[in-house]
Coordinates of C-alpha atoms and ligand atoms in Angstrom, one line a residue:
X1 CA 13.5 -156.7 -29.8
X2 CA 10.6 -154.3 -30.1
X3 CA 7.1 -155.4 -31.1
X4 CA 4.9 -154.3 -34.0
X5 CA 2.1 -153.0 -31.7
X6 CA 4.3 -151.7 -28.9
X7 CA 2.5 -148.7 -27.2
X8 CA -1.0 -149.8 -28.3
X9 CA -3.3 -150.3 -25.3
X10 CA -6.3 -152.5 -25.8
X11 CA -9.4 -152.5 -23.5
X12 CA -10.4 -156.1 -23.9
X13 CA -14.1 -156.6 -23.1
X14 CA -14.2 -159.9 -24.9
X15 CA -15.3 -163.4 -23.8
X16 CA -15.6 -167.0 -25.0
X17 CA -13.7 -167.4 -28.3
X18 CA -14.2 -165.0 -31.1
X19 CA -13.1 -161.8 -29.3
X20 CA -10.4 -163.4 -27.2
X21 CA -8.8 -164.8 -30.4
X22 CA -8.6 -161.3 -31.8
X23 CA -7.1 -159.7 -28.6
X24 CA -4.7 -162.6 -28.1
X25 CA -3.3 -162.0 -31.6
X26 CA -2.9 -158.3 -30.8
X27 CA -1.1 -159.1 -27.6
X28 CA 1.3 -161.4 -29.4
X29 CA 2.0 -158.5 -31.8
X30 CA 3.0 -156.4 -28.8
X31 CA -0.2 -154.6 -27.6
X32 CA -0.9 -154.2 -23.9
X33 CA -4.2 -156.1 -23.5
X34 CA -6.3 -155.4 -20.4
X35 CA -9.0 -158.0 -20.1
X36 CA -12.0 -156.7 -18.1
X37 CA -13.9 -159.5 -16.4
X38 CA -16.9 -159.9 -14.2
X39 CA -16.1 -159.9 -10.4
X40 CA -16.0 -163.3 -8.9
X41 CA -16.6 -165.3 -12.1
X42 CA -14.7 -163.8 -15.0
X43 CA -14.9 -165.0 -18.6
X44 CA -17.4 -167.9 -18.6
X45 CA -14.8 -170.1 -20.3
X46 CA -12.6 -170.1 -17.2
X47 CA -15.0 -172.7 -15.8
X48 CA -16.1 -174.5 -19.0
X49 CA -14.8 -177.9 -20.2
X50 CA -12.6 -178.1 -17.1
X51 CA -10.1 -181.0 -17.0
X52 CA -8.8 -180.1 -13.5
X53 CA -11.2 -179.1 -10.8
X54 CA -11.0 -175.5 -9.7
X55 CA -8.3 -174.6 -12.3
X56 CA -8.8 -172.3 -15.3
X57 CA -9.8 -174.5 -18.3
X58 CA -7.7 -175.0 -21.3
X59 CA -10.5 -173.3 -23.2
X60 CA -9.6 -170.1 -21.3
X61 CA -5.9 -170.4 -21.0
X62 CA -5.4 -171.2 -24.7
X63 CA -7.3 -168.0 -25.8
X64 CA -6.0 -165.5 -23.3
X65 CA -2.2 -165.6 -23.3
X66 CA -0.1 -162.4 -22.9
X67 CA -3.0 -160.4 -21.4
X68 CA -3.6 -158.7 -18.0
X69 CA -6.8 -159.3 -16.1
X70 CA -8.8 -156.8 -14.2
X71 CA -12.1 -157.6 -12.5
X72 CA -14.7 -154.8 -12.6
X73 CA -18.5 -154.6 -12.2
X74 CA -19.3 -152.3 -15.0
X75 CA -23.0 -152.2 -14.1
X76 CA -22.3 -150.4 -10.8
X77 CA -21.9 -146.6 -11.2
X78 CA -18.5 -146.7 -9.4
X79 CA -17.4 -149.5 -11.8
X80 CA -18.6 -147.4 -14.8
X81 CA -16.5 -144.5 -13.5
X82 CA -13.4 -146.8 -13.4
X83 CA -14.2 -148.0 -16.9
X84 CA -14.4 -144.4 -18.1
X85 CA -10.9 -143.9 -16.8
X86 CA -9.7 -147.0 -18.7
X87 CA -11.4 -145.7 -21.9
X88 CA -9.5 -142.5 -21.6
X89 CA -6.2 -144.4 -21.4
X90 CA -6.7 -147.0 -24.1
X91 CA -6.5 -147.0 -27.9
X92 CA -9.0 -149.7 -28.7
X93 CA -12.0 -151.2 -27.0
X94 CA -12.8 -154.7 -28.3
X95 CA -16.1 -156.5 -27.4
X96 CA -18.2 -159.4 -28.4
X97 CA -21.2 -159.1 -26.1
X98 CA -24.7 -160.0 -27.3
X99 CA -26.2 -157.2 -29.4
X100 CA -27.1 -154.1 -27.3
X101 CA -25.2 -155.2 -24.1
X102 CA -22.7 -152.4 -24.3
X103 CA -25.4 -149.8 -24.8
X104 CA -27.4 -151.3 -21.9
X105 CA -24.2 -150.8 -19.7
X106 CA -24.3 -147.1 -20.9
X107 CA -21.1 -147.5 -22.9
X108 CA -22.5 -146.0 -26.1
X109 CA -20.4 -144.9 -29.0
X110 CA -21.2 -141.3 -28.2
X111 CA -20.1 -141.7 -24.6
X112 CA -16.8 -143.3 -25.7
X113 CA -16.3 -140.5 -28.3
X114 CA -16.8 -137.9 -25.6
X115 CA -14.2 -139.5 -23.4
X116 CA -11.7 -140.4 -26.1
X117 CA -12.3 -139.4 -29.7
X118 CA -9.3 -141.4 -30.8
X119 CA -10.7 -144.6 -29.5
X120 CA -11.4 -147.5 -31.9
X121 CA -14.4 -149.6 -30.9
X122 CA -14.2 -153.0 -32.4
X123 CA -17.1 -155.6 -32.2
X124 CA -17.8 -159.1 -33.2
X125 CA -21.5 -159.8 -33.6
X126 CA -23.2 -162.9 -35.0
X127 CA -24.9 -161.0 -37.8
X128 CA -24.6 -157.5 -39.4
X129 CA -27.6 -155.2 -39.8
X130 CA -30.6 -157.1 -41.1
X131 CA -33.2 -159.6 -39.9
X132 CA -30.9 -161.4 -37.5
X133 CA -29.0 -158.5 -36.1
X134 CA -30.3 -159.0 -32.6
X135 CA -29.5 -162.7 -32.4
X136 CA -26.9 -164.3 -30.1
X137 CA -24.6 -166.5 -32.1
X138 CA -22.1 -169.3 -31.4
X139 CA -19.6 -170.9 -33.7
X140 CA -21.8 -173.5 -35.4
X141 CA -24.6 -171.1 -36.0
X142 CA -22.2 -168.9 -37.9
X143 CA -20.9 -171.9 -39.9
X144 CA -24.4 -172.7 -40.9
X145 CA -25.5 -169.1 -41.7
X146 CA -22.3 -168.3 -43.6
X147 CA -22.6 -171.0 -46.2
X148 CA -20.0 -173.4 -44.8
X149 CA -22.3 -176.2 -43.5
X150 CA -24.4 -176.4 -46.7
X151 CA -21.2 -176.9 -48.8
X152 CA -19.4 -179.3 -46.4
X153 CA -19.9 -183.1 -46.2
X154 CA -20.9 -185.7 -48.6
X155 CA -23.6 -185.5 -51.2
X156 CA -25.7 -188.2 -49.6
X157 CA -25.4 -186.9 -46.1
X158 CA -26.6 -183.9 -44.1
X159 CA -24.8 -180.5 -43.9
X160 CA -21.7 -180.7 -41.7
X161 CA -19.9 -178.2 -39.5
X162 CA -16.1 -178.3 -39.6
X163 CA -13.7 -178.6 -36.6
X164 CA -11.8 -175.5 -37.7
X165 CA -13.4 -172.7 -35.8
X166 CA -14.0 -170.5 -38.7
X167 CA -16.9 -168.7 -37.1
X168 CA -15.2 -167.7 -33.9
X169 CA -11.5 -167.7 -34.5
X170 CA -12.0 -166.8 -38.2
X171 CA -14.0 -163.8 -37.2
X172 CA -11.5 -162.8 -34.6
X173 CA -8.8 -162.8 -37.2
X174 CA -10.9 -160.5 -39.4
X175 CA -11.5 -158.2 -36.5
X176 CA -7.8 -158.0 -35.7
X177 CA -7.1 -156.9 -39.2
X178 CA -9.8 -154.2 -39.0
X179 CA -8.3 -152.9 -35.8
X180 CA -4.8 -152.7 -37.1
X181 CA -6.1 -150.9 -40.3
X182 CA -8.1 -148.5 -38.1
X183 CA -5.0 -147.8 -36.0
X184 CA -3.1 -147.1 -39.2
X185 CA -5.8 -144.7 -40.5
X186 CA -5.9 -142.9 -37.2
X187 CA -2.3 -141.8 -37.8
X188 CA -3.6 -139.5 -40.6
X189 CA -7.3 -138.9 -39.5
X190 CA -6.6 -138.4 -35.8
X191 CA -9.9 -140.1 -35.1
X192 CA -11.1 -143.4 -33.9
X193 CA -13.9 -145.4 -35.7
X194 CA -16.2 -148.3 -35.2
X195 CA -15.0 -151.7 -36.6
X196 CA -17.6 -154.5 -37.0
X197 CA -16.9 -158.1 -38.0
X198 CA -20.1 -160.1 -38.2
X199 CA -19.5 -163.8 -37.9
X200 CA -21.8 -164.7 -40.8
X201 CA -19.9 -162.3 -43.1
X202 CA -16.5 -163.6 -42.0
X203 CA -17.5 -167.2 -42.6
X204 CA -18.9 -166.2 -46.0
X205 CA -15.6 -164.5 -46.8
X206 CA -13.9 -167.8 -46.1
X207 CA -16.5 -169.6 -48.3
X208 CA -16.0 -167.2 -51.2
X209 CA -15.1 -170.0 -53.6
X210 CA -18.5 -171.6 -53.0
X211 CA -20.3 -168.4 -54.0
X212 CA -18.0 -168.4 -57.1
X213 CA -19.3 -172.0 -57.8
X214 CA -22.9 -171.0 -57.2
X215 CA -22.6 -168.5 -60.1
X216 CA -20.8 -171.0 -62.3
X217 CA -23.5 -173.6 -61.6
X218 CA -26.3 -171.1 -62.5
X219 CA -24.6 -170.3 -65.7
X220 CA -23.6 -173.8 -66.9
X221 CA -25.7 -176.2 -64.9
X222 CA -22.6 -178.3 -64.1
X223 CA -19.1 -178.2 -62.5
X224 CA -16.6 -180.7 -63.7
X225 CA -14.4 -180.9 -60.7
X226 CA -17.3 -181.9 -58.4
X227 CA -17.9 -185.6 -57.6
X228 CA -21.5 -185.2 -59.0
X229 CA -19.8 -185.0 -62.5
X230 CA -20.2 -186.9 -64.8
X231 CA -22.7 -189.4 -63.4
X232 CA -24.7 -187.6 -60.7
X233 CA -27.1 -184.7 -60.8
X234 CA -26.7 -181.1 -59.8
X235 CA -29.5 -179.2 -58.1
X236 CA -30.1 -175.5 -57.9
X237 CA -27.4 -174.8 -55.2
X238 CA -23.7 -175.6 -54.8
X239 CA -23.7 -179.3 -53.6
X240 CA -21.5 -180.8 -50.9
X241 CA -18.3 -182.0 -52.6
X242 CA -17.0 -184.5 -50.1
X243 CA -13.2 -184.4 -50.1
X244 CA -12.8 -183.1 -53.7
X245 CA -10.2 -180.5 -54.0
X246 CA -12.6 -177.7 -55.1
X247 CA -10.0 -176.2 -57.4
X248 CA -8.6 -176.8 -60.8
X249 CA -6.4 -179.7 -59.7
X250 CA -8.5 -182.8 -58.7
X251 CA -7.7 -184.3 -55.3
X252 CA -9.0 -186.8 -52.9
X253 CA -8.4 -188.5 -49.5
X254 CA -7.0 -192.0 -49.9
X255 CA -6.5 -194.9 -47.6
X256 CA -3.0 -195.8 -46.5
X257 CA -1.6 -198.9 -44.8
X258 CA -3.3 -199.4 -41.4
X259 CA -6.5 -197.6 -42.2
X260 CA -8.6 -200.5 -40.8
X261 CA -7.5 -199.7 -37.3
X262 CA -6.1 -196.1 -37.5
X263 CA -8.8 -193.5 -38.3
X264 CA -6.1 -191.2 -39.6
X265 CA -4.2 -193.5 -41.9
X266 CA -5.0 -191.5 -44.9
X267 CA -3.3 -189.1 -47.3
X268 CA -4.6 -186.2 -49.4
X269 CA -3.5 -186.8 -53.0
X270 CA -3.6 -184.2 -55.7
X271 CA -3.4 -185.2 -59.4
X272 CA -1.7 -182.0 -60.5
X273 CA -1.6 -181.9 -64.3
X274 CA 2.1 -181.0 -64.3
X275 CA 3.1 -184.2 -62.6
X276 CA 0.6 -186.6 -64.2
X277 CA 3.4 -188.6 -66.0
X278 CA 5.2 -189.0 -62.7
X279 CA 2.0 -190.2 -61.0
X280 CA 1.4 -192.8 -63.7
X281 CA 5.0 -194.1 -63.3
X282 CA 4.8 -194.2 -59.4
X283 CA 1.6 -196.2 -59.4
X284 CA 2.7 -198.4 -62.3
X285 CA 0.3 -197.2 -65.0
X286 CA 2.7 -195.8 -67.6
X287 CA 0.1 -196.6 -70.3
X288 CA -2.1 -193.8 -68.9
X289 CA 0.5 -191.2 -69.9
X290 CA -0.4 -191.5 -73.6
X291 CA -3.9 -193.2 -73.4
X292 CA -6.4 -190.7 -74.8
X293 CA -8.8 -191.5 -71.9
X294 CA -6.3 -190.3 -69.3
X295 CA -3.7 -188.1 -71.1
X296 CA -5.4 -184.7 -70.7
X297 CA -6.9 -183.1 -67.5
X298 CA -10.3 -182.8 -69.3
X299 CA -10.3 -186.5 -70.2
X300 CA -9.4 -187.4 -66.7
X301 CA -12.3 -185.6 -65.2
X302 CA -14.6 -188.2 -66.7
X303 CA -12.7 -191.0 -64.8
X304 CA -11.7 -189.4 -61.5
X305 CA -13.3 -192.2 -59.4
X306 CA -11.5 -195.1 -61.1
X307 CA -8.3 -193.0 -61.2
X308 CA -8.3 -192.4 -57.5
X309 CA -9.3 -196.0 -56.8
X310 CA -6.2 -197.1 -58.7
X311 CA -4.0 -194.6 -56.9
X312 CA -5.5 -195.8 -53.6
X313 CA -4.5 -199.3 -54.4
X314 CA -0.9 -198.0 -54.4
X315 CA -1.2 -195.7 -51.3
X316 CA -2.7 -198.7 -49.3
X317 CA 0.6 -200.5 -49.7
X318 CA 2.4 -198.1 -47.4
X319 CA 2.0 -195.7 -44.4
X320 CA 1.0 -192.1 -45.1
X321 CA 4.5 -191.0 -44.2
X322 CA 6.1 -193.6 -46.5
X323 CA 3.8 -192.4 -49.3
X324 CA 4.7 -188.8 -48.6
X325 CA 8.4 -189.6 -48.9
X326 CA 8.0 -191.3 -52.3
X327 CA 5.6 -188.7 -53.7
X328 CA 7.7 -185.7 -52.6
X329 CA 10.6 -187.1 -54.7
X330 CA 8.5 -186.4 -57.7
X331 CA 7.0 -183.1 -56.5
X332 CA 3.5 -184.7 -56.4
X333 CA 1.4 -182.5 -54.1
X334 CA 0.1 -184.5 -51.1
X335 CA -0.3 -184.3 -47.4
X336 CA -0.8 -186.7 -44.5
X337 CA -4.0 -186.6 -42.5
X338 CA -2.4 -185.7 -39.1
X339 CA -4.2 -186.4 -35.9
X340 CA -4.0 -183.8 -33.0
X341 CA -1.8 -186.3 -31.2
X342 CA 0.7 -186.3 -34.1
X343 CA 0.6 -182.5 -34.4
X344 CA 1.2 -182.1 -30.7
X345 CA 4.3 -184.3 -31.0
X346 CA 5.7 -182.7 -34.2
X347 CA 9.1 -181.3 -33.5
X348 CA 9.2 -178.8 -36.4
X349 CA 6.0 -177.1 -35.0
X350 CA 7.7 -176.8 -31.6
X351 CA 10.8 -175.3 -33.2
X352 CA 8.8 -172.6 -35.0
X353 CA 6.8 -171.7 -31.9
X354 CA 3.5 -172.8 -33.4
X355 CA 3.1 -175.4 -30.7
X356 CA 4.3 -174.0 -27.4
X357 CA 4.6 -175.5 -23.9
X358 CA 3.4 -173.0 -21.3
X359 CA 3.7 -173.1 -17.5
X360 CA 0.7 -172.0 -15.4
X361 CA 0.8 -171.5 -11.7
X362 CA -2.3 -173.7 -10.9
X363 CA -2.5 -175.9 -14.0
X364 CA 1.2 -176.7 -14.5
X365 CA 2.5 -177.3 -18.0
X366 CA 0.2 -177.5 -21.0
X367 CA 0.5 -177.1 -24.8
X368 CA -1.0 -174.3 -26.8
X369 CA -1.0 -173.0 -30.3
X370 CA 1.4 -170.1 -30.6
X371 CA 1.3 -167.2 -33.0
X372 CA 0.9 -168.5 -36.5
X373 CA 2.0 -165.2 -37.9
X374 CA 5.8 -165.0 -38.1
X375 CA 7.5 -161.7 -38.3
X376 CA 11.3 -161.1 -38.6
X377 CA 11.2 -157.9 -36.5
X378 CA 8.5 -158.7 -34.0
X379 CA 9.0 -162.0 -32.4
X380 CA 6.3 -163.6 -30.2
X381 CA 6.9 -164.9 -26.8
X382 CA 3.8 -166.7 -25.5
X383 CA 3.2 -166.0 -21.8
X384 CA 0.6 -167.7 -19.6
X385 CA -3.0 -166.4 -19.3
X386 CA -3.7 -164.3 -16.3
X387 CA -5.6 -165.5 -13.2
X388 CA -8.9 -163.8 -12.6
X389 CA -8.2 -160.2 -11.5
X390 CA -4.5 -160.9 -11.2
X391 CA -3.6 -157.4 -12.4
X392 CA -6.5 -155.4 -11.0
X393 CA -4.4 -153.4 -8.4
X394 CA -1.4 -153.1 -10.8
X395 CA -3.6 -151.6 -13.6
X396 CA -5.6 -149.3 -11.4
X397 CA -2.5 -148.0 -9.6
X398 CA -1.0 -147.4 -13.1
X399 CA -4.0 -145.1 -13.9
X400 CA -3.7 -143.1 -10.7
X401 CA -5.9 -145.0 -8.1
X402 CA -4.6 -144.9 -4.6
X403 CA -4.5 -147.8 -2.2
X404 CA -7.4 -146.3 -0.2
X405 CA -9.5 -146.0 -3.3
X406 CA -8.8 -149.6 -4.3
X407 CA -9.8 -150.7 -0.8
X408 CA -13.0 -148.8 -1.1
X409 CA -13.8 -150.2 -4.5
X410 CA -13.1 -153.7 -3.2
X411 CA -15.4 -153.2 -0.2
X412 CA -18.2 -152.1 -2.5
X413 CA -17.7 -155.2 -4.7
X414 CA -16.8 -153.1 -7.7
X415 CA -13.4 -154.8 -8.3
Ligands
LIG1 N1 -19.7 -156.3 -15.3 C1 -21.0 -156.4 -15.3 N2 -21.7 -157.0 -16.2 C2 -21.0 -157.5 -17.2 C3 -19.6 -157.5 -17.3 C4 -18.9 -156.9 -16.3 N3 -17.6 -156.8 -16.3 N4 -19.3 -158.1 -18.4 C5 -20.4 -158.6 -19.0 N5 -21.5 -158.2 -18.3 C6 -22.9 -158.5 -18.6 C7 -23.3 -157.9 -19.9 O1 -23.5 -156.5 -19.8 C8 -24.6 -158.7 -20.2 O2 -25.6 -158.1 -19.4 P1 -27.1 -157.8 -20.1 O3 -27.6 -159.1 -20.6 O4 -27.9 -157.3 -18.9 O5 -27.0 -156.8 -21.1 C9 -24.3 -160.0 -19.6 O6 -23.1 -159.8 -18.8 C10 -24.0 -161.2 -20.5 O7 -23.4 -160.8 -21.7 P2 -23.8 -161.6 -23.1 O8 -25.3 -161.5 -23.3 O9 -22.9 -161.1 -24.1 O10 -23.4 -163.1 -22.7 P3 -24.2 -164.4 -22.9 O11 -23.4 -165.5 -22.2 O12 -25.6 -164.4 -22.6 O13 -24.1 -164.7 -24.5 C11 -22.9 -164.9 -26.6 C12 -22.9 -165.2 -25.0 C13 -21.5 -165.4 -27.1 C14 -24.0 -165.8 -27.2 C15 -23.1 -163.4 -26.9 O14 -22.2 -162.7 -26.1 C16 -23.0 -163.1 -28.3 O15 -23.9 -163.4 -29.1 N6 -21.9 -162.4 -28.7 C17 -21.7 -161.9 -30.0 C18 -21.3 -163.0 -31.0 C19 -20.1 -163.8 -30.5 O16 -19.1 -163.2 -30.3 N7 -20.3 -165.1 -30.5 C20 -19.1 -166.0 -30.4 C21 -18.9 -166.3 -29.0 S1 -17.6 -167.5 -29.0 O17 -18.4 -168.9 -29.4

């Protein structure tokens, strides 16, 4: 089967998480991704959070599947000359260095344009143009600066960051879309272009509903689906809403049987208006179907805490999976709080290729998250991440370097 991005060659100058997420996705969609790494050390994540001494970390392996690795010292003139060759042969250069690092290497937009006017140059930076444009940024900084932290957590606690890597992986996803769009536009324009995905902007895009709420709050002074309503107070900014659903259908996380010892014995329960009568029957409160205090969504917003407390009395009588089984019979929207252990063992995720077991020459078998984007005509086969510089000779030979030239570059410490 062919792949969606067959024939696209990516010069992958990325490291850590945000950029590698982007290029891994492009590789899964069929692009030939050439990862350029520092001689001797490579991507810093190869050595970070190691669980096996001397072996590429899971941090690295899980973000760099389906790529080829070349080592190259791009600060040496001979290395820069090799990089120029790669630029001429690739369609896209992706990078997420600290601001200005590419220019300091002499790889300016103008230089790239001269070598290859069709090249797309795609960058992740922490911030776009503005007061923080020169800052180095990691995941949690982006979560804080993009509005996620101030709107996550409980009202009486501090701002919280989330485990979902919306700053790094979220930005990588945005960048991948920009690259694919730029490739599409190049078909008609014949030109490359710069693509920038700042992490603050990407996080804010994912927090768009909270900017919606900020404007609702400023106009009306209240928001009825927030836990601060009706008894608490609203301030000037969107408050933290705990586990409230944040949408038009109230929801909450409720305890299930075993919660005293199992930190994940919980279920997310949504009191969707359409199934309110069914909810009342399931929990044994048929009277609430016609009682004016509970019969309409607007009336229920005044009693959400006691309503969820009553539903929780019911969910606590069974496991989260038993509760799911009952609730699904009535189309009541709900979801179990799944631990990573449970997800890793979930057969249906293995079957769809979202959890994949990969074999690695020095690590052995490990689990990874496969391509979450499923396409009927471009299937994804997840192959292991490359060892440092594993494809240096193969790639340079492909672009015309002789064995003697490779030996010379190696002696000079360029590759
Ligand atoms: N050969 C020679 N030098 C190389 C090289 C190569 N193949 N690859 C990288 N380098 C050099 C860079 O040119 C840079 O040198 P200068 O500092 O002299 O310009 C140096 O290595 C380090 O690059 P860096 O500043 O990007 O790396 P860092 O570890 O200091 O910072 C990070 C890491 C992530 C904070 C920074 O890259 C950044 O802010 N990136 C943009 C935002 C981003 O993507 N953040 C998310 C990262 S995932 O959590």
